[in-house]
């Protein structure tokens, strides 16, 4: 009888051990990898982009892309502390489009410094993905396009929130004229396009104005 009890106990122990390992494996498989970092649904992660150049910059036009199916952007955490006049569109899921201009003094990134940071919450059923930045246009204070090979970009993703001061970009809402009647989806697209156009016009106006002054100064110097 004792032998039967011992065998039954041993069998039960093996069975419970296998069940425990199986359950543990199920929970372990719940993790996902975002830009090389393992995390789980509900976690908070922060993207940080540092850049360095050999000249001061007058304008930056960039898009930060993220997997919208896996990450929820915390809009109030979008942070551009070292840019001048900056307008960002955070309404399109999967990307943050921002344009910064400081044509008179320029942005000083001759030492490695923070360009942008943003915090996300990992969604349920998230899948592996990555957050990355794409530069559409970067100009120096002489209004020349920056050689992207000379632009050092350091992208990192860490768990938790950004631990420094948050400086949010402008949303561009002041460029939208309020309408008395509610707008439909088509009008919303038109408004967003109008905001983008307004931003581009402002940027181009500043650049053209400075270029004109520079040309006038060159003519005066010759005479």
Short mmCIF file of C-alpha atoms in Angstrom, two decimals:
data_model
loop_
_atom_site.label_atom_id
_atom_site.label_comp_id
_atom_site.label_asym_id
_atom_site.label_seq_id
_atom_site.Cartn_x
_atom_site.Cartn_y
_atom_site.Cartn_z
CA UNK A 1 0.00 0.00 0.00
CA UNK A 2 2.79 2.38 0.90
CA UNK A 3 4.42 1.68 -2.46
CA UNK A 4 1.20 2.56 -4.30
CA UNK A 5 0.88 5.79 -2.32
CA UNK A 6 4.50 6.72 -3.05
CA UNK A 7 4.04 6.10 -6.80
CA UNK A 8 0.79 8.10 -6.81
CA UNK A 9 2.46 10.99 -4.97
CA UNK A 10 5.40 10.93 -7.37
CA UNK A 11 3.07 10.93 -10.38
CA UNK A 12 1.05 13.82 -8.93
CA UNK A 13 4.24 15.80 -8.27
CA UNK A 14 5.43 15.31 -11.85
CA UNK A 15 2.00 16.28 -13.20
CA UNK A 16 1.83 19.48 -11.10
CA UNK A 17 5.37 20.41 -12.13
CA UNK A 18 4.49 20.04 -15.81
CA UNK A 19 1.33 22.11 -15.33
CA UNK A 20 3.30 24.87 -13.56
CA UNK A 21 5.92 24.98 -16.32
CA UNK A 22 3.20 25.11 -18.98
CA UNK A 23 1.38 28.00 -17.28
CA UNK A 24 4.66 29.88 -16.81
CA UNK A 25 5.44 29.46 -20.49
CA UNK A 26 2.07 30.94 -21.46
CA UNK A 27 2.72 34.06 -19.36
CA UNK A 28 6.29 34.33 -20.64
CA UNK A 29 5.08 34.34 -24.24
CA UNK A 30 3.02 37.49 -23.50
CA UNK A 31 6.08 39.70 -23.94
CA UNK A 32 6.87 41.64 -27.14
CA UNK A 33 10.00 43.32 -28.42
CA UNK A 34 9.90 47.01 -29.32
CA UNK A 35 13.13 48.38 -30.80
CA UNK A 36 15.10 45.63 -29.11
CA UNK A 37 13.41 46.02 -25.71
CA UNK A 38 11.26 43.27 -24.21
CA UNK A 39 8.05 44.58 -22.67
CA UNK A 40 4.51 43.49 -21.86
CA UNK A 41 1.05 44.94 -22.45
CA UNK A 42 0.39 47.87 -20.15
CA UNK A 43 4.07 48.81 -19.91
CA UNK A 44 5.16 52.41 -20.48
CA UNK A 45 8.14 52.96 -22.77
CA UNK A 46 9.90 56.11 -23.92
CA UNK A 47 11.63 56.80 -27.23
CA UNK A 48 14.62 59.19 -27.09
CA UNK A 49 16.44 60.64 -30.10
CA UNK A 50 19.76 62.46 -29.66
CA UNK A 51 21.53 64.15 -32.57
CA UNK A 52 24.86 65.87 -33.24
CA UNK A 53 26.04 67.98 -36.19
CA UNK A 54 29.12 69.99 -37.10
CA UNK A 55 27.10 73.18 -37.76
CA UNK A 56 24.19 74.98 -36.16
CA UNK A 57 20.85 74.14 -37.75
CA UNK A 58 18.13 76.50 -38.98
CA UNK A 59 15.38 74.02 -39.78
CA UNK A 60 14.38 70.40 -39.19
CA UNK A 61 11.52 68.57 -40.93
CA UNK A 62 11.15 65.02 -39.57
CA UNK A 63 8.69 62.21 -38.93
CA UNK A 64 8.79 59.86 -35.96
CA UNK A 65 7.15 56.55 -36.90
CA UNK A 66 5.80 53.94 -34.47
CA UNK A 67 3.63 50.78 -34.73
CA UNK A 68 0.15 52.11 -33.94
CA UNK A 69 -1.29 48.60 -33.57
CA UNK A 70 1.09 47.94 -30.69
CA UNK A 71 1.70 51.35 -29.10
CA UNK A 72 -0.56 54.15 -27.88
CA UNK A 73 1.10 57.57 -27.96
CA UNK A 74 0.78 59.69 -24.83
CA UNK A 75 0.37 62.98 -26.68
CA UNK A 76 1.28 65.25 -23.78
CA UNK A 77 4.74 63.62 -23.58
CA UNK A 78 5.96 64.67 -27.05
CA UNK A 79 9.04 66.66 -26.12
CA UNK A 80 11.24 69.03 -28.21
CA UNK A 81 13.16 71.08 -25.60
CA UNK A 82 16.00 72.20 -27.86
CA UNK A 83 14.09 73.42 -30.92
CA UNK A 84 12.77 76.89 -31.68
CA UNK A 85 9.32 77.40 -33.17
CA UNK A 86 8.10 73.83 -33.54
CA UNK A 87 4.77 72.59 -34.84
CA UNK A 88 3.82 68.92 -34.60
CA UNK A 89 0.93 66.81 -35.83
CA UNK A 90 0.18 63.95 -33.40
CA UNK A 91 -3.31 63.17 -34.70
CA UNK A 92 -2.26 60.63 -37.33
CA UNK A 93 -1.81 57.24 -35.66
CA UNK A 94 1.57 55.71 -36.35
CA UNK A 95 3.53 58.91 -36.83
CA UNK A 96 4.50 62.24 -35.31
CA UNK A 97 5.32 64.82 -37.98
CA UNK A 98 7.16 67.90 -36.70
CA UNK A 99 8.84 70.96 -38.19
CA UNK A 100 11.18 73.22 -36.21
CA UNK A 101 12.56 76.57 -37.34
CA UNK A 102 15.12 78.95 -35.83
CA UNK A 103 16.63 80.66 -38.84
CA UNK A 104 18.17 83.59 -36.97
CA UNK A 105 20.11 81.93 -34.14
CA UNK A 106 19.86 78.31 -35.19
CA UNK A 107 19.67 75.15 -33.10
CA UNK A 108 22.93 74.20 -31.43
CA UNK A 109 23.49 70.45 -31.76
CA UNK A 110 27.26 70.70 -32.18
CA UNK A 111 27.33 68.74 -28.92
CA UNK A 112 25.10 65.66 -28.71
CA UNK A 113 21.73 66.79 -27.44
CA UNK A 114 18.10 65.71 -27.25
CA UNK A 115 16.05 66.30 -30.40
CA UNK A 116 12.77 64.62 -29.46
CA UNK A 117 11.33 62.18 -26.95
CA UNK A 118 7.88 60.60 -26.67
CA UNK A 119 6.25 58.10 -24.32
CA UNK A 120 3.99 55.21 -25.35
CA UNK A 121 1.80 52.61 -23.63
CA UNK A 122 2.06 49.04 -24.90
CA UNK A 123 -1.36 47.82 -26.08
CA UNK A 124 -2.95 44.44 -25.46
CA UNK A 125 -2.07 41.88 -28.13
CA UNK A 126 0.88 44.03 -29.18
CA UNK A 127 3.33 42.60 -31.69
CA UNK A 128 7.05 43.11 -32.21
CA UNK A 129 7.90 46.40 -33.85
CA UNK A 130 10.18 49.41 -33.82
CA UNK A 131 10.14 53.18 -33.38
CA UNK A 132 12.32 55.17 -35.73
CA UNK A 133 12.80 58.68 -37.05
CA UNK A 134 13.02 59.80 -40.66
CA UNK A 135 14.47 63.20 -41.64
CA UNK A 136 12.79 64.78 -44.68
CA UNK A 137 14.90 67.95 -44.61
CA UNK A 138 17.59 69.48 -42.39
CA UNK A 139 19.19 72.88 -43.13
CA UNK A 140 22.06 74.74 -41.50
CA UNK A 141 22.16 78.45 -40.62
CA UNK A 142 23.53 79.23 -44.08
CA UNK A 143 20.32 77.70 -45.49
CA UNK A 144 22.24 74.83 -47.08
CA UNK A 145 21.01 71.25 -46.85
CA UNK A 146 22.88 69.23 -44.25
CA UNK A 147 24.81 66.19 -45.44
CA UNK A 148 22.90 63.40 -43.68
CA UNK A 149 26.11 61.40 -43.37
CA UNK A 150 27.37 64.14 -41.04
CA UNK A 151 24.22 64.01 -38.92
CA UNK A 152 24.86 61.65 -36.00
CA UNK A 153 21.57 60.12 -34.82
CA UNK A 154 21.27 58.06 -31.62
CA UNK A 155 17.91 56.38 -31.01
CA UNK A 156 17.08 54.54 -27.77
CA UNK A 157 13.96 53.10 -26.17
CA UNK A 158 13.72 52.61 -22.42
CA UNK A 159 11.02 51.49 -20.00
CA UNK A 160 9.25 54.18 -18.02
CA UNK A 161 8.76 57.88 -18.66
CA UNK A 162 11.17 60.65 -19.64
CA UNK A 163 12.75 61.99 -16.45
CA UNK A 164 13.57 65.50 -17.68
CA UNK A 165 11.57 68.66 -18.34
CA UNK A 166 8.90 68.24 -21.02
CA UNK A 167 8.61 71.01 -23.64
CA UNK A 168 5.66 70.28 -25.93
CA UNK A 169 5.59 71.48 -29.55
CA UNK A 170 2.75 73.64 -30.81
CA UNK A 171 -0.21 71.79 -32.31
CA UNK A 172 -0.75 74.42 -35.02
CA UNK A 173 -4.36 74.94 -33.92
CA UNK A 174 -4.00 78.72 -34.04
CA UNK A 175 -3.66 78.44 -37.83
CA UNK A 176 -7.10 76.89 -38.11
CA UNK A 177 -10.04 79.29 -38.42
CA UNK A 178 -12.94 78.21 -36.25
CA UNK A 179 -16.11 77.31 -38.12
CA UNK A 180 -19.58 77.67 -36.71
CA UNK A 181 -20.89 74.50 -38.33
CA UNK A 182 -19.53 71.04 -37.43
CA UNK A 183 -17.14 69.55 -39.96
CA UNK A 184 -17.25 66.13 -41.56
CA UNK A 185 -14.32 63.84 -42.32
CA UNK A 186 -13.60 65.49 -45.68
CA UNK A 187 -13.42 68.91 -44.06
CA UNK A 188 -11.17 67.51 -41.36
CA UNK A 189 -8.71 66.33 -44.02
CA UNK A 190 -8.85 69.79 -45.60
CA UNK A 191 -8.14 71.45 -42.25
CA UNK A 192 -5.18 69.20 -41.51
CA UNK A 193 -3.85 69.93 -45.00
CA UNK A 194 -4.34 73.64 -44.41
CA UNK A 195 -2.36 73.45 -41.17
CA UNK A 196 0.48 71.66 -42.94
CA UNK A 197 0.40 74.26 -45.69
CA UNK A 198 0.48 77.08 -43.14
CA UNK A 199 3.49 75.57 -41.44
CA UNK A 200 5.33 75.17 -44.74
CA UNK A 201 4.49 78.75 -45.72
CA UNK A 202 5.88 80.05 -42.42
CA UNK A 203 9.07 78.05 -42.79
CA UNK A 204 9.58 79.11 -46.39
CA UNK A 205 8.82 82.74 -45.57
CA UNK A 206 11.50 82.82 -42.89
CA UNK A 207 14.06 81.12 -45.14
CA UNK A 208 13.28 83.36 -48.13
CA UNK A 209 13.45 86.48 -45.95
CA UNK A 210 16.82 85.53 -44.54
CA UNK A 211 18.15 84.59 -47.96
CA UNK A 212 17.03 87.93 -49.36
CA UNK A 213 18.80 89.77 -46.55
CA UNK A 214 21.89 87.68 -47.13
CA UNK A 215 21.86 88.48 -50.87
CA UNK A 216 21.32 92.20 -50.19
CA UNK A 217 24.25 92.21 -47.78
CA UNK A 218 26.43 90.49 -50.38
CA UNK A 219 25.53 93.16 -52.98
CA UNK A 220 26.32 95.96 -50.53
CA UNK A 221 29.67 94.39 -49.69
CA UNK A 222 30.57 94.30 -53.39
CA UNK A 223 29.68 97.96 -53.89
#
